C-alpha positions as a printed Julia matrix, in Angstrom:
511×3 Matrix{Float64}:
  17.06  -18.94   19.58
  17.22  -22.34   21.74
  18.31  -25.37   19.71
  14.88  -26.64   19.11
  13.76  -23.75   17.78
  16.86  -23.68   15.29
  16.16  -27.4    14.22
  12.25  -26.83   13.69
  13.03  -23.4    11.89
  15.87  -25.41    9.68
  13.01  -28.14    8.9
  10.86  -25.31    7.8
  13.18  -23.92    5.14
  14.59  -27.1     3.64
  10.6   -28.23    2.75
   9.87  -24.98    1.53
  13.26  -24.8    -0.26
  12.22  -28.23   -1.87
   9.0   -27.04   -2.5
  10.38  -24.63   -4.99
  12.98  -26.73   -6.49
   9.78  -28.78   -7.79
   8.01  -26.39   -8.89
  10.88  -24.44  -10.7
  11.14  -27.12  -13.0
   7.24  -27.44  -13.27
   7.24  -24.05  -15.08
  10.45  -24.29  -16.95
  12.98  -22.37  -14.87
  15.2   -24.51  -13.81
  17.19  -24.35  -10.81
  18.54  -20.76  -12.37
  15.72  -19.99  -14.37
  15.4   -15.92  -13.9
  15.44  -15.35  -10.63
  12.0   -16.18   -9.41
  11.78  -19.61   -8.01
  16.24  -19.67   -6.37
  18.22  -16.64   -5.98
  17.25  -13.3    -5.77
  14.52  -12.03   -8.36
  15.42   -8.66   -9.84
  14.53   -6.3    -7.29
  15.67   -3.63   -9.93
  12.66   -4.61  -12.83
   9.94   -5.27   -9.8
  10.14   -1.87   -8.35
  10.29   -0.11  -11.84
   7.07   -1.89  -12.6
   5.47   -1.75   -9.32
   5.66    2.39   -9.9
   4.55    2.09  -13.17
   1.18    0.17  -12.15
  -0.07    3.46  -10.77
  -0.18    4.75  -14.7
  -2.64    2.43  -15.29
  -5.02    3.53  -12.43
  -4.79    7.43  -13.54
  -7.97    9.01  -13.63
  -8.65   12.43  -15.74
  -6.43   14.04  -18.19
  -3.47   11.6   -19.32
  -0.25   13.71  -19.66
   1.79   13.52  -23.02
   4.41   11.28  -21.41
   1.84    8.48  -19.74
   3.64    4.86  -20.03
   0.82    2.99  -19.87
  -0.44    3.75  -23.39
  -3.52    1.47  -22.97
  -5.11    3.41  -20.73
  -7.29    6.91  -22.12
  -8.91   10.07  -20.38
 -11.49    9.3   -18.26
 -13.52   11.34  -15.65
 -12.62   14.76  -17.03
 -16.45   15.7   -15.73
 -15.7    14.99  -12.07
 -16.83   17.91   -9.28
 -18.55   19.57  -12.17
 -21.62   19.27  -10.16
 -20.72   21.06   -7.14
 -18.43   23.47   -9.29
 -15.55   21.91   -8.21
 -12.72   20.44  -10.14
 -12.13   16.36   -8.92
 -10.43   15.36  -12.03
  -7.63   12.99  -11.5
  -6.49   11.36   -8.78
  -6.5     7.46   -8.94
  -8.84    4.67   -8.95
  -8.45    2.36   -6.06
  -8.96   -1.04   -7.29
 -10.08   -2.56  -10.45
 -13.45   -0.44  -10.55
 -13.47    3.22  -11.32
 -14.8     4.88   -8.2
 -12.32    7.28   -6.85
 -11.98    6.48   -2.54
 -10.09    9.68   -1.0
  -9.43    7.17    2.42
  -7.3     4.22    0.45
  -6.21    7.43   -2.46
  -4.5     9.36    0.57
  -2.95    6.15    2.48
  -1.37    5.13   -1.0
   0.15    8.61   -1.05
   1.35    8.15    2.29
   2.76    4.88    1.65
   4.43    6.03   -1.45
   6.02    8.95   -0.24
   6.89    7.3     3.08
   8.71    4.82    0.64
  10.79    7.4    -1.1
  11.76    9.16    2.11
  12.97    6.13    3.65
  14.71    4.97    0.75
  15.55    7.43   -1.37
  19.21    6.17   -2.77
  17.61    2.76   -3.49
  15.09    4.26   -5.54
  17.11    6.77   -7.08
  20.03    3.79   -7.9
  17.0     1.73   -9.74
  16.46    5.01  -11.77
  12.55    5.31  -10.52
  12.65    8.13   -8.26
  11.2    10.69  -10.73
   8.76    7.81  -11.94
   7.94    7.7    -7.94
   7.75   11.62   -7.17
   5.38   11.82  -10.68
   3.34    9.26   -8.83
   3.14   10.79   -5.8
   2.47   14.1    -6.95
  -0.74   12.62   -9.24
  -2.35   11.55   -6.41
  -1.47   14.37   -3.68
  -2.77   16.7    -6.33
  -6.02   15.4    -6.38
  -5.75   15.43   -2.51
  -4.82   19.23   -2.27
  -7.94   20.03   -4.82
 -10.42   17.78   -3.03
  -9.7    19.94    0.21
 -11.96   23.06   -0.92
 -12.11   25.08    2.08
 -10.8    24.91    6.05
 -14.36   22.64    6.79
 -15.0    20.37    3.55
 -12.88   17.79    2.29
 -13.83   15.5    -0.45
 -13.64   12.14   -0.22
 -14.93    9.95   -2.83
 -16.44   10.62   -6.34
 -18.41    7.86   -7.78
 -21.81    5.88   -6.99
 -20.05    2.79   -5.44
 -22.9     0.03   -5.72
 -24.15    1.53   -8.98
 -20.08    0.75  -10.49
 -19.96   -2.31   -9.31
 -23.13   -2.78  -11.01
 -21.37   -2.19  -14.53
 -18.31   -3.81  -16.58
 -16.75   -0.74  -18.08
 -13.8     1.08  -19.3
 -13.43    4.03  -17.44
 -13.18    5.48  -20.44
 -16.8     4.41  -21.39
 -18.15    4.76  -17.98
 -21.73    6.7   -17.45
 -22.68    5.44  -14.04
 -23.11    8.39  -11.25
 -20.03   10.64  -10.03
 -21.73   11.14   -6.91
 -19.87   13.33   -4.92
 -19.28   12.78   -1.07
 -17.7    15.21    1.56
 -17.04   15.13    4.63
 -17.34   18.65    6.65
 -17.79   20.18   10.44
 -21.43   19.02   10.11
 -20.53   15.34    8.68
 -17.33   14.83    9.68
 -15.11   12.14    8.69
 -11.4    12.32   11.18
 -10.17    8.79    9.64
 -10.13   10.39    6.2
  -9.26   13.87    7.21
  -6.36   12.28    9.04
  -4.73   10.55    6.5
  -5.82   13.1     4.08
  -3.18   14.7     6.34
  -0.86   12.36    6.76
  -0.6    11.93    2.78
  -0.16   15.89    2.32
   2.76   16.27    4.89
   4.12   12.95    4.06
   4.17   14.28    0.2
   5.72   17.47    1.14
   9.0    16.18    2.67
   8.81   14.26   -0.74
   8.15   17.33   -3.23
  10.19   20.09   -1.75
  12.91   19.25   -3.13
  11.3    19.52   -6.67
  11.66   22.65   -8.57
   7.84   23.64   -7.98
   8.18   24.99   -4.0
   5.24   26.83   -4.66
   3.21   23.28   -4.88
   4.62   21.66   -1.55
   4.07   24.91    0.68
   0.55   24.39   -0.88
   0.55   20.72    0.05
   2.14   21.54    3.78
  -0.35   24.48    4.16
  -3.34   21.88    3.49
  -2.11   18.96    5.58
  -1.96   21.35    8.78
  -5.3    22.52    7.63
  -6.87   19.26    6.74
  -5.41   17.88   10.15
  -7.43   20.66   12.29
 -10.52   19.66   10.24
  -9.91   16.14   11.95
  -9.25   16.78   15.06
 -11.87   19.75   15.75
 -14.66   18.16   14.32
 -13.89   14.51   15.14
 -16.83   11.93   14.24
 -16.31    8.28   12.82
 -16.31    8.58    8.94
 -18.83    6.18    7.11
 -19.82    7.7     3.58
 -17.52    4.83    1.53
 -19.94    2.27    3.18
 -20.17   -0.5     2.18
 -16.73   -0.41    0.5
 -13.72    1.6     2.9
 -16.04    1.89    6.39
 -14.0     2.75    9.29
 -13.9    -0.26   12.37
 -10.55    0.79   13.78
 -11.93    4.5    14.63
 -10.13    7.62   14.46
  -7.72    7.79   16.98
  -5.05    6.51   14.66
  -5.05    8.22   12.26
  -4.79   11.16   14.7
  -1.51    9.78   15.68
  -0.7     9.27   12.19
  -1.45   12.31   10.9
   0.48   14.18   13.6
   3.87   11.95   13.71
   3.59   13.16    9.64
   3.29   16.68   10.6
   5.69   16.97   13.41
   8.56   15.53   10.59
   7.46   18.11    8.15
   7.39   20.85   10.65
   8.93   19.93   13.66
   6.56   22.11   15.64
   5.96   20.95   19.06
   2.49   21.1    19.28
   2.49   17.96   16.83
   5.05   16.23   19.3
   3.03   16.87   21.93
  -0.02   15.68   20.88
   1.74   12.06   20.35
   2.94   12.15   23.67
  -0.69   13.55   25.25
  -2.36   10.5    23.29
  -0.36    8.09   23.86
  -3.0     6.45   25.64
  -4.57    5.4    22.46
  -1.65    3.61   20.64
  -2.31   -0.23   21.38
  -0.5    -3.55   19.81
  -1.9    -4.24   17.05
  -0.77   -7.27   14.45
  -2.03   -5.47   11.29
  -1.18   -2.2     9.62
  -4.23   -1.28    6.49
  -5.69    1.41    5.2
  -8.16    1.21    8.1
  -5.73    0.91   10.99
  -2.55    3.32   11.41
  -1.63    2.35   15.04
   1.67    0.87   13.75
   2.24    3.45   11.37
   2.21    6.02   13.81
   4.13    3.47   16.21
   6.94    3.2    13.71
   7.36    7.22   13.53
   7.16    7.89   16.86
   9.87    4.88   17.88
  12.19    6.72   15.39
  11.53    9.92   17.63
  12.01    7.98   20.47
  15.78    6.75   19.41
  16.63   10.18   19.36
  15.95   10.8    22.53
  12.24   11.55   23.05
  12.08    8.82   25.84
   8.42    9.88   26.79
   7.68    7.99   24.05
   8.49    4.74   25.16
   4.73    3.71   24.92
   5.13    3.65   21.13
   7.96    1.52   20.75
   6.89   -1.02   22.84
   3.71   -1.3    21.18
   6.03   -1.84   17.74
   7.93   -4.34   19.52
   4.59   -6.05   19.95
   3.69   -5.9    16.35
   7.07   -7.78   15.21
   6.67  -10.51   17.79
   3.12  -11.1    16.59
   4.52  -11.46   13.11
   7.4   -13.36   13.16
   7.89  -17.1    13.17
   8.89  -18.91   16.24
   8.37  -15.86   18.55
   6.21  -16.93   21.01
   3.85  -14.36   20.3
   2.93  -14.79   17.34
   0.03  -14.11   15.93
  -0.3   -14.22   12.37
   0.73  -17.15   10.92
   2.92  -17.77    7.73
   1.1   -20.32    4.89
   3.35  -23.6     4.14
   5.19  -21.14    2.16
   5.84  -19.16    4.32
   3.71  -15.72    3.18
   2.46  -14.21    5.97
  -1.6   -14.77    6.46
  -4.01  -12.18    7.61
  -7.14  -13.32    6.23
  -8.5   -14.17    2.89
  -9.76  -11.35    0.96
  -7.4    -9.36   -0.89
  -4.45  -10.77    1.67
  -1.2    -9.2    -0.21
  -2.52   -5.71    1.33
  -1.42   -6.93    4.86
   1.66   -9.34    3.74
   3.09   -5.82    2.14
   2.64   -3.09    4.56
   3.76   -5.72    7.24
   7.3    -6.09    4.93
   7.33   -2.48    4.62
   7.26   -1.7     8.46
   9.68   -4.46    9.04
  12.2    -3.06    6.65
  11.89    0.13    8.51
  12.24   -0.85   11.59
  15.14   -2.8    11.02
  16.62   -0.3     9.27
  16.24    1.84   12.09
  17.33   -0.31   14.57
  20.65   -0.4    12.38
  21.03    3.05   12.14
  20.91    4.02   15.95
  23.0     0.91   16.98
  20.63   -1.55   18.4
  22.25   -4.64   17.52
  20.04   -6.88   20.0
  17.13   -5.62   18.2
  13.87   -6.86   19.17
  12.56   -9.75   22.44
   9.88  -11.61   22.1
   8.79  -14.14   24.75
  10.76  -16.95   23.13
  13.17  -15.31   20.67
  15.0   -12.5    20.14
  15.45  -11.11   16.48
  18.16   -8.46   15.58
  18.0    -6.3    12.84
  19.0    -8.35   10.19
  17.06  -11.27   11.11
  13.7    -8.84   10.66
  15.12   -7.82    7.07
  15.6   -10.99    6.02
  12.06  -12.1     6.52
  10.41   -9.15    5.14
  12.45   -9.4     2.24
  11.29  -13.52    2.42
   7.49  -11.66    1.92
   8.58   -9.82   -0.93
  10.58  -12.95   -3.1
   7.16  -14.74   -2.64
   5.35  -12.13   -4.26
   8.02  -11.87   -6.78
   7.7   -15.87   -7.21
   9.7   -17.75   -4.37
   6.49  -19.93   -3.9
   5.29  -23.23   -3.9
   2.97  -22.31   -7.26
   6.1   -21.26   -9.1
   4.78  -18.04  -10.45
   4.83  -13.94   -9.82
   1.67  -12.1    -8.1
   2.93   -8.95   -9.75
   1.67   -9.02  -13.68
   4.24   -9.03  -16.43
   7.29   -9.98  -13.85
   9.12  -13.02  -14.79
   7.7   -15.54  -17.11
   4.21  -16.91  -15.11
   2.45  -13.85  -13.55
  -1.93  -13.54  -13.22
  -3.44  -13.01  -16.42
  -7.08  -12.91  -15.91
  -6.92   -9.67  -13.16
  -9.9    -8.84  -11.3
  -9.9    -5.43  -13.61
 -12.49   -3.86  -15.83
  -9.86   -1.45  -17.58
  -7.18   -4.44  -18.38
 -10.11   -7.1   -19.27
 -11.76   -5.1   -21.8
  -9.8    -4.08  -25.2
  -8.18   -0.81  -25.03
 -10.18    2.15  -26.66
  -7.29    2.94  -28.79
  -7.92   -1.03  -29.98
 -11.5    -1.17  -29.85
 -12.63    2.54  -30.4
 -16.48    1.35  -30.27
 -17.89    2.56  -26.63
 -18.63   -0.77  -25.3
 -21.87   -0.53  -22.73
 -22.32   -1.63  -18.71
 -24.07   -4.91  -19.97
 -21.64   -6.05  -22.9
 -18.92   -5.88  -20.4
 -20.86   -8.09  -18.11
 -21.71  -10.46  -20.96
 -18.42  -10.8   -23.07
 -15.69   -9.62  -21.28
 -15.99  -10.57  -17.62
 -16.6   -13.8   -17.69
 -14.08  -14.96  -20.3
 -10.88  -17.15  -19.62
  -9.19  -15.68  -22.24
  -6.14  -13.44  -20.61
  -7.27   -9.82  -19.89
  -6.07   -7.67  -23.29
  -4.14   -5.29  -21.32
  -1.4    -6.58  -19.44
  -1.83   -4.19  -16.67
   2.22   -4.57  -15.64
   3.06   -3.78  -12.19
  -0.21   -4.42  -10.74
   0.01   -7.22   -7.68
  -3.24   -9.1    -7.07
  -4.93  -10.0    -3.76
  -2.49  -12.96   -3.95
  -3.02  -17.04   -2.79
  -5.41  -18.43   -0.68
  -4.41  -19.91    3.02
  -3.27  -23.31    0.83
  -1.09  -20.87   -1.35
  -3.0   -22.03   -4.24
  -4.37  -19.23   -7.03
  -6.67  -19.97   -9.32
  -6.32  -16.82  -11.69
  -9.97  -16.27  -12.3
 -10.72  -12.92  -13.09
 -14.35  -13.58  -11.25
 -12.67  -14.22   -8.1
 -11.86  -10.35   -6.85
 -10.56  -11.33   -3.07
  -7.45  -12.91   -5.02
  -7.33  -11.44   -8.38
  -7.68   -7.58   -7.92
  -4.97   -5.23   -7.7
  -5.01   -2.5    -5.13
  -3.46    0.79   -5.17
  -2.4     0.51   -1.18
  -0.75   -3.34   -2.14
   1.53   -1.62   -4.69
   2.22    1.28   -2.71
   3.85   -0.62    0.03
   5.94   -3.15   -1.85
   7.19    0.13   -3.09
   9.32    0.41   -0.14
   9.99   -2.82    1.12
  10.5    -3.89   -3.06
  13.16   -1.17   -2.44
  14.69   -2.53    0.92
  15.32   -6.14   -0.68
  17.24   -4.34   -3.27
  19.47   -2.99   -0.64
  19.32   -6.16    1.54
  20.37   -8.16   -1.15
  23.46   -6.06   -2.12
  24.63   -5.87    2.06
  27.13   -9.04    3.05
  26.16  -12.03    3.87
  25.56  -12.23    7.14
  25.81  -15.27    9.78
  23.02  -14.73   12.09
  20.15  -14.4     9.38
  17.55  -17.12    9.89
  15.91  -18.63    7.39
  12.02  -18.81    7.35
């Protein structure tokens, strides 16, 4: 970095660092306090309850050993129309429609999490907590894939739940069924439908139950040649998880998965034929894989697959246009300093960017590439590209200028009026009474009393482009949870951890 840079990037900290100091004391923490405002939080308690957050989104059948004890059966009808089972699985947000696209990328992202860091998980004492996750949801994936040409992909009337206020224990809107098959096709959820599958595999097999990850392995190569045979843009979740990136990337995606699982060439080769369509991108969502699929084939590339190279420059592209100071970037960081894509349900982006960041740097460590990555005006190494993801994860975890968590029930101010019709409404085991579409609309919805159920784990859409948060359970772009936002702090949660445990090292910047 030249001098200038190093003074303007030094300014930058010391306001934000102030920043903090004020508003530690505003909420009673001190300049120790517990960890949320200076210092490291406890990466330890945020991942445990990060993985727990997906206990509260369980749909069907609760097992005898379900955490979240607020939460009842629900769905247990689902498929019953078409004679197939659908039960379980999760719900994506804070309604209780079940969306197989965002479903499969959170099983991705969570199994993609556990792969990558494994010991850090294990070390916290979540990993079974993680592989019970996982399995829930690639579960429902393997049953919603009914034969070689149908794949369901989203059980629920969309407009007619968001049209009601319910438990899902209470609910009696529609459970429409939608499919995709070689008639309708649908590649961007077939794709990560296949993605998840392998991706939960290389997590499951070493479980006791082999029988259940051959099945899951079996159904992600199957699933995968549903995609690619029968390709056509998938559109049945419109309005609510519409495809705009198309389906090429998932393609990618789905294949990098497969040829990890597998390591059957045809996979590898298909990256390499397609090349073509991996672009720079600066955002990785449930709708857009390109850097996903970037980040897997750059790890193939390090090992020698230099007809690659396509992919890893394209990754380079996606740090530069991320990080501060780089001369390319291109999403900017808030006053402080969380990275801003846009602002509707922003923590989605500002997590699956920390996750690939971790990974990539983590990578870069492990084959030896010290000078890590060059942007037009800065280079970053390795450590210098963990640091600031980690930066993305304290300021969920409260290392921001409003003093308080975005996850619920970490530290001592968290949301408390989520964007959630399960935690706003009194738990049937509470309030036994069914309580009707309307009633929730009328008495529970609008209320500023704090939601009944503290819904712990679950991080909200987050702070608006002033980093202000209003915590008004009306206001879903900033107050809902989101399966996919969990599912990625998962693994970058889980890199902090480590980061934070490493030495201290000279070169890291501060941001």
């Amino acid at each position: 970095l030249q001098p200038r840079q190093m003074a303007t990037m030094a300014v930058k900290a010391l306001v934000v660092a102030m920043m903090l100091v004020v508003h530690c004391f505003d909420v009673g923490l001190g300049a120790g306090g517990d960890g949320l405002c200076l210092g490291s939080p406890d990466y330890g308690d945020a991942l445990a309850k990060a993985i727990l957050f997906f206990e509260g989104q369980r749909s069907g059948r609760l097992p005898a050993n379900q955490r979240a004890r607020w939460r009842g059966n629900s769905a247990l009808a689902d498929g019953r129309p078409e004679n197939v089972n659908l039960t379980g699985g999760y719900y994506d947000a804070g309604d209780n429609v079940k969306f197989g696209f965002p479903m499969a990328f959170t099983v991705t992202l969570l199994s993609w999490s556990a792969i990558e860091y494994r010991g850090d998980v294990a070390a916290a004492g979540q990993l079974g907590n993680l592989r019970a996750a996982i399995h829930w949801g690639a579960d429902f994936l393997l049953r919603a894939h009914t034969s070689p040409t149908t794949l369901y992909t989203q059980v629920g009337d969309g407009n007619a739940d968001h049209g009601c206020w319910e438990r899902p224990e209470d609910m009696d809107t529609p459970r429409t069924l939608y499919k995709i098959t070689g008639d309708s096709p649908g590649s961007e959820a077939a794709g990560e439908a296949a993605a998840a599958l392998a991706a939960a595999y290389l997590v499951l097999k070493e479980d006791g139950d082999k029988a259940f990850a051959s099945r899951l392995l079996a159904a992600s190569k199957s699933v995968l040649e549903l995609a690619n045979n029968y390709r056509g843009s998938f559109q049945s979740s419109c309005p609510f998880y519409c495809s705009y990136s198309g389906f090429q990337d998932e393609l990618l995606w789905a294949s990098a998965w497969l040829y990890r699982a597998t390591k059957d060439g045809k996979y590898l080769n298909f990256l390499r034929d397609n090349q073509g369509s991996s672009n720079p991108v600066n955002e990785f969502s449930w709708d857009n894989k390109q850097v996903g699929a970037q980040m897997l084939a750059t790890q193939e590339y390090l090992k020698g697959r230099r007809e690659l190279a396509r992919y890893k420059t394209n990754l380079d592209s996606f740090v530069c246009a991320l990080m501060p100071d780089s001369g390319n970037t291109q999403i900017r960081t808030t006053r402080g300093a969380l990275l801003f894509t846009r602002d509707s349900v922003n923590m989605q982006y500002t997590t699956t960017a920390a996750l690939v960041l971790s990974i990539y740097s983590k990578t870069l460590q492990s084959w030896g590439v010290s000078d890590g990555v060059r942007c037009s005006a800065a280079s970053f190494s390795p450590d210098q590209i963990a640091s600031f993801a980690a930066s993305q994860v304290d300021y969920i975890l409260g290392s921001n200028p409003m003093g308080m968590s975005y996850m619920v029930g970490f530290g001592g101010a968290f949301p408390r009026r989520i964007h959630h019709r399960a935690a706003s409404i009194p738990s049937i085991k509470v309030l036994s009474r069914r309580v009707p579409c309307n009633e929730g609309f009328s008495s529970w919805l609008p209320t500023s009393d704090p939601n009944p159920n503290v819904h712990v784990g679950a991080i909200v859409g987050g702070p608006d482009e002033n980093d202000q948060f209003g915590d008004n359970r009306g206001d879903s772009a900033h107050s809902e949870p989101a399966t996919y936002i969990n599912a990625a702090f998962v693994g970058a949660c889980a890199a902090a951890m480590g980061q934070s445990q490493k030495p201290a090292s000279p070169t890291l910047a501060s941001y």
